[in-house]
PDB file of C-alpha atoms in Angstrom:
ATOM      1  CA  MET V   2       2.130 -30.230   0.563  1.00 82.00           C
ATOM      2  CA  PRO V   3      -0.516 -27.459   0.300  1.00 85.00           C
ATOM      3  CA  TYR V   4       1.723 -25.471  -2.063  1.00 89.00           C
ATOM      4  CA  LEU V   5       2.253 -28.533  -4.273  1.00 91.00           C
ATOM      5  CA  GLN V   6      -1.515 -29.098  -4.462  1.00 88.00           C
ATOM      6  CA  ALA V   7      -2.036 -25.399  -5.259  1.00 88.00           C
ATOM      7  CA  PHE V   8       0.647 -25.635  -7.960  1.00 90.00           C
ATOM      8  CA  VAL V   9      -1.103 -28.614  -9.575  1.00 90.00           C
ATOM      9  CA  LYS V  10      -4.481 -26.828  -9.543  1.00 88.00           C
ATOM     10  CA  GLU V  11      -2.942 -23.730 -11.120  1.00 88.00           C
ATOM     11  CA  LEU V  12      -1.130 -25.880 -13.685  1.00 88.00           C
ATOM     12  CA  LEU V  13      -4.365 -27.625 -14.650  1.00 86.00           C
ATOM     13  CA  GLN V  14      -6.235 -24.331 -14.790  1.00 84.00           C
ATOM     14  CA  LYS V  15      -3.667 -22.729 -17.108  1.00 83.00           C
ATOM     15  CA  HIS V  16      -3.153 -25.835 -19.248  1.00 81.00           C
ATOM     16  CA  PRO V  17      -6.303 -27.997 -19.099  1.00 80.00           C
ATOM     17  CA  LEU V  18      -6.102 -31.565 -20.318  1.00 77.00           C
ATOM     18  CA  THR V  19      -8.618 -30.735 -23.031  1.00 76.00           C
ATOM     19  CA  TYR V  20     -10.130 -27.550 -24.433  1.00 76.00           C
ATOM     20  CA  PHE V  21     -13.730 -28.718 -24.429  1.00 76.00           C
ATOM     21  CA  SER V  22     -15.917 -30.292 -21.798  1.00 74.00           C
ATOM     22  CA  LEU V  23     -17.829 -33.424 -22.648  1.00 65.00           C
ATOM     23  CA  THR V  24     -21.194 -32.934 -24.276  1.00 63.00           C
ATOM     24  CA  HIS V  25     -24.037 -32.430 -21.824  1.00 60.00           C
ATOM     25  CA  ALA V  26     -27.756 -32.318 -22.512  1.00 59.00           C
ATOM     26  CA  SER V  27     -29.527 -29.067 -21.701  1.00 55.00           C
ATOM     27  CA  VAL V  28     -32.259 -29.887 -19.184  1.00 57.00           C
ATOM     28  CA  GLU V  29     -33.548 -26.423 -18.284  1.00 57.00           C
ATOM     29  CA  ALA V  30     -33.320 -22.976 -19.768  1.00 55.00           C
ATOM     30  CA  MET V  31     -30.713 -20.891 -17.993  1.00 60.00           C
ATOM     31  CA  LYS V  32     -30.268 -17.217 -18.798  1.00 70.00           C
ATOM     32  CA  LEU V  33     -29.638 -18.232 -22.400  1.00 69.00           C
ATOM     33  CA  ASP V  34     -32.112 -19.228 -25.062  1.00 72.00           C
ATOM     34  CA  VAL V  35     -31.092 -22.889 -25.421  1.00 71.00           C
ATOM     35  CA  PRO V  36     -33.418 -25.471 -26.979  1.00 73.00           C
ATOM     36  CA  PRO V  37     -34.320 -28.233 -24.489  1.00 71.00           C
ATOM     37  CA  ASP V  38     -32.593 -31.085 -26.375  1.00 73.00           C
ATOM     38  CA  ALA V  39     -29.466 -29.170 -27.387  1.00 74.00           C
ATOM     39  CA  ASN V  40     -26.000 -30.462 -26.573  1.00 75.00           C
ATOM     40  CA  LEU V  41     -23.652 -27.902 -25.045  1.00 74.00           C
ATOM     41  CA  GLU V  42     -19.883 -27.759 -25.432  1.00 76.00           C
ATOM     42  CA  LEU V  43     -17.964 -25.528 -23.029  1.00 77.00           C
ATOM     43  CA  PHE V  44     -14.658 -24.007 -24.146  1.00 80.00           C
ATOM     44  CA  LEU V  45     -12.729 -24.407 -20.882  1.00 79.00           C
ATOM     45  CA  PRO V  46      -9.965 -21.791 -21.371  1.00 80.00           C
ATOM     46  CA  THR V  47     -12.581 -19.019 -21.390  1.00 82.00           C
ATOM     47  CA  ILE V  48     -13.501 -19.936 -17.817  1.00 80.00           C
ATOM     48  CA  ALA V  49      -9.856 -20.014 -16.705  1.00 80.00           C
ATOM     49  CA  GLU V  50      -9.165 -16.615 -18.309  1.00 83.00           C
ATOM     50  CA  ASP V  51     -12.310 -14.856 -17.068  1.00 86.00           C
ATOM     51  CA  GLU V  52     -11.299 -11.812 -14.995  1.00 86.00           C
ATOM     52  CA  ARG V  53     -14.724 -11.883 -13.289  1.00 86.00           C
ATOM     53  CA  LEU V  54     -13.853 -15.282 -11.793  1.00 83.00           C
ATOM     54  CA  TRP V  55     -10.093 -14.996 -11.256  1.00 83.00           C
ATOM     55  CA  LEU V  56      -7.944 -12.045 -10.230  1.00 84.00           C
ATOM     56  CA  LYS V  57      -5.057 -11.619 -12.687  1.00 86.00           C
ATOM     57  CA  SER V  58      -6.294 -14.668 -14.564  1.00 84.00           C
ATOM     58  CA  LEU V  59      -3.458 -14.744 -17.121  1.00 84.00           C
ATOM     59  CA  GLU V  60      -0.759 -14.783 -14.434  1.00 87.00           C
ATOM     60  CA  PHE V  61       0.599 -18.126 -13.150  1.00 87.00           C
ATOM     61  CA  ASN V  62      -0.061 -17.812  -9.425  1.00 88.00           C
ATOM     62  CA  PRO V  63      -0.441 -21.003  -7.326  1.00 88.00           C
ATOM     63  CA  GLU V  64      -0.997 -18.904  -4.193  1.00 87.00           C
ATOM     64  CA  ARG V  65      -4.550 -18.218  -5.401  1.00 84.00           C
ATOM     65  CA  PHE V  66      -5.438 -21.797  -4.385  1.00 84.00           C
ATOM     66  CA  ILE V  67      -4.030 -21.703  -0.876  1.00 83.00           C
ATOM     67  CA  SER V  68      -6.856 -21.557   1.662  1.00 65.00           C
ATOM     68  CA  SER V  69      -6.455 -17.843   2.410  1.00 54.00           C
ATOM     69  CA  GLY V  70      -6.651 -17.016  -1.313  1.00 52.00           C
ATOM     70  CA  GLU V  71      -9.376 -17.470  -3.915  1.00 53.00           C
ATOM     71  CA  MET V  72     -11.912 -20.274  -3.707  1.00 60.00           C
ATOM     72  CA  THR V  73     -10.143 -23.623  -4.011  1.00 67.00           C
ATOM     73  CA  ASP V  74     -13.051 -25.913  -4.945  1.00 71.00           C
ATOM     74  CA  ILE V  75     -12.426 -27.794  -8.209  1.00 75.00           C
ATOM     75  CA  THR V  76     -15.451 -30.089  -7.949  1.00 74.00           C
ATOM     76  CA  GLY V  77     -18.044 -27.553  -9.088  1.00 68.00           C
ATOM     77  CA  LEU V  78     -20.104 -27.949  -5.896  1.00 71.00           C
ATOM     78  CA  ALA V  79     -19.481 -24.383  -4.687  1.00 71.00           C
ATOM     79  CA  GLY V  80     -19.913 -22.798  -8.115  1.00 70.00           C
ATOM     80  CA  ILE V  81     -18.259 -23.561 -11.416  1.00 72.00           C
ATOM     81  CA  ARG V  82     -14.918 -21.790 -11.661  1.00 77.00           C
ATOM     82  CA  MET V  83     -12.901 -24.751 -12.919  1.00 78.00           C
ATOM     83  CA  ILE V  84     -14.134 -27.785 -14.836  1.00 77.00           C
ATOM     84  CA  LEU V  85     -11.021 -29.933 -14.820  1.00 77.00           C
ATOM     85  CA  PHE V  86     -12.775 -33.250 -14.336  1.00 80.00           C
ATOM     86  CA  GLY V  87     -16.388 -32.278 -14.994  1.00 77.00           C
ATOM     87  CA  ALA V  88     -18.796 -31.011 -12.356  1.00 75.00           C
ATOM     88  CA  GLY V  89     -21.804 -32.038 -10.328  1.00 74.00           C
ATOM     89  CA  ARG V  90     -23.242 -35.529 -10.742  1.00 75.00           C
ATOM     90  CA  ARG V  91     -21.127 -36.226 -13.826  1.00 75.00           C
ATOM     91  CA  ILE V  92     -17.783 -35.411 -12.254  1.00 81.00           C
ATOM     92  CA  CYS V  93     -15.012 -37.886 -13.032  1.00 82.00           C
ATOM     93  CA  PRO V  94     -14.726 -40.474 -10.239  1.00 85.00           C
ATOM     94  CA  SER V  95     -10.942 -40.392 -10.647  1.00 85.00           C
ATOM     95  CA  LEU V  96     -10.543 -36.713  -9.683  1.00 84.00           C
ATOM     96  CA  ALA V  97      -8.771 -37.515  -6.401  1.00 86.00           C
ATOM     97  CA  MET V  98      -6.604 -40.230  -7.947  1.00 90.00           C
ATOM     98  CA  GLY V  99      -5.711 -38.072 -10.975  1.00 88.00           C
ATOM     99  CA  THR V 100      -4.710 -35.010  -8.968  1.00 87.00           C
ATOM    100  CA  THR V 101      -2.788 -37.194  -6.497  1.00 90.00           C
ATOM    101  CA  HIS V 102      -0.820 -38.854  -9.327  1.00 92.00           C
ATOM    102  CA  ILE V 103      -0.017 -35.510 -10.950  1.00 91.00           C
ATOM    103  CA  SER V 104       1.117 -34.152  -7.559  1.00 93.00           C
ATOM    104  CA  LEU V 105       3.350 -37.187  -7.015  1.00 95.00           C
ATOM    105  CA  MET V 106       4.885 -36.899 -10.490  1.00 93.00           C
ATOM    106  CA  VAL V 107       5.629 -33.188 -10.007  1.00 93.00           C
ATOM    107  CA  ALA V 108       7.108 -33.842  -6.539  1.00 94.00           C
ATOM    108  CA  TRP V 109       9.307 -36.674  -7.832  1.00 94.00           C
ATOM    109  CA  MET V 110      10.545 -34.588 -10.765  1.00 92.00           C
ATOM    110  CA  VAL V 111      11.367 -31.635  -8.504  1.00 91.00           C
ATOM    111  CA  GLN V 112      13.211 -33.974  -6.138  1.00 92.00           C
ATOM    112  CA  ALA V 113      15.073 -35.951  -8.806  1.00 92.00           C
ATOM    113  CA  PHE V 114      16.220 -33.238 -11.208  1.00 90.00           C
ATOM    114  CA  GLU V 115      18.062 -29.969 -11.112  1.00 86.00           C
ATOM    115  CA  TRP V 116      15.946 -27.633 -13.239  1.00 82.00           C
ATOM    116  CA  ARG V 117      17.385 -24.851 -15.366  1.00 79.00           C
ATOM    117  CA  LEU V 118      17.075 -23.597 -18.915  1.00 75.00           C
ATOM    118  CA  HIS V 119      19.774 -24.533 -21.368  1.00 76.00           C
ATOM    119  CA  PRO V 120      21.786 -21.365 -22.123  1.00 80.00           C
ATOM    120  CA  ALA V 121      21.471 -21.829 -25.902  1.00 80.00           C
ATOM    121  CA  GLU V 122      17.697 -22.309 -25.832  1.00 74.00           C
ATOM    122  CA  PRO V 123      15.316 -19.403 -26.305  1.00 73.00           C
ATOM    123  CA  LYS V 124      12.886 -18.615 -23.518  1.00 72.00           C
ATOM    124  CA  LEU V 125      10.228 -21.343 -23.248  1.00 67.00           C
ATOM    125  CA  ASP V 126       6.932 -20.599 -24.939  1.00 66.00           C
ATOM    126  CA  PHE V 127       4.084 -22.112 -22.939  1.00 64.00           C
ATOM    127  CA  GLN V 128       1.418 -21.387 -25.534  1.00 68.00           C
ATOM    128  CA  ASP V 129      -0.497 -24.428 -26.594  1.00 65.00           C
ATOM    129  CA  THR V 130      -2.244 -25.483 -29.755  1.00 66.00           C
ATOM    130  CA  VAL V 131      -5.285 -27.606 -30.520  1.00 63.00           C
ATOM    131  CA  GLU V 132      -4.631 -31.075 -31.876  1.00 63.00           C
ATOM    132  CA  TRP V 133      -6.352 -34.216 -30.638  1.00 60.00           C
ATOM    133  CA  THR V 134      -5.536 -32.999 -27.127  1.00 62.00           C
ATOM    134  CA  VAL V 135      -3.729 -29.904 -25.870  1.00 64.00           C
ATOM    135  CA  VAL V 136      -0.017 -29.843 -26.726  1.00 65.00           C
ATOM    136  CA  MET V 137       2.760 -27.287 -26.561  1.00 64.00           C
ATOM    137  CA  LYS V 138       3.017 -25.136 -29.664  1.00 66.00           C
ATOM    138  CA  ARG V 139       6.815 -25.450 -29.730  1.00 63.00           C
ATOM    139  CA  TYR V 140       8.868 -28.053 -27.900  1.00 58.00           C
ATOM    140  CA  SER V 141      12.135 -26.977 -26.295  1.00 58.00           C
ATOM    141  CA  ARG V 142      14.204 -29.417 -28.373  1.00 57.00           C
ATOM    142  CA  GLU V 143      12.910 -30.288 -31.800  1.00 52.00           C
ATOM    143  CA  GLY V 144      14.258 -33.155 -33.805  1.00 47.00           C
TER     144      GLY V 144
END
């Protein structure tokens, strides 16, 4: 079960549900010159790809979330390294339910299906593109 949970965290870090965090009001000046009433939008992939926060950030590595690896907190209480469901007081109340449902869906799919690439298909491209939400740039079977 710990590896499945680590896999889901890594999956959500590499492919967040949205590119931007919700708008937040700036309440105090940080190290940036931000007007007091400005709204801030955070581009989430820049956090996930930051080499100062994650070792080998572009590599898919669920082991980084196992307790002996990198910090596993996704709530933002121990420092903001992932903002999957918001952070702090405004964190989504469905964080536990959402990650549990994703874990169950992944576990059921792994149990129910035999996974392999179709021999005629090119290697899967996991790049995404911005539309209303985040979607794959190219689906494996178009049509």
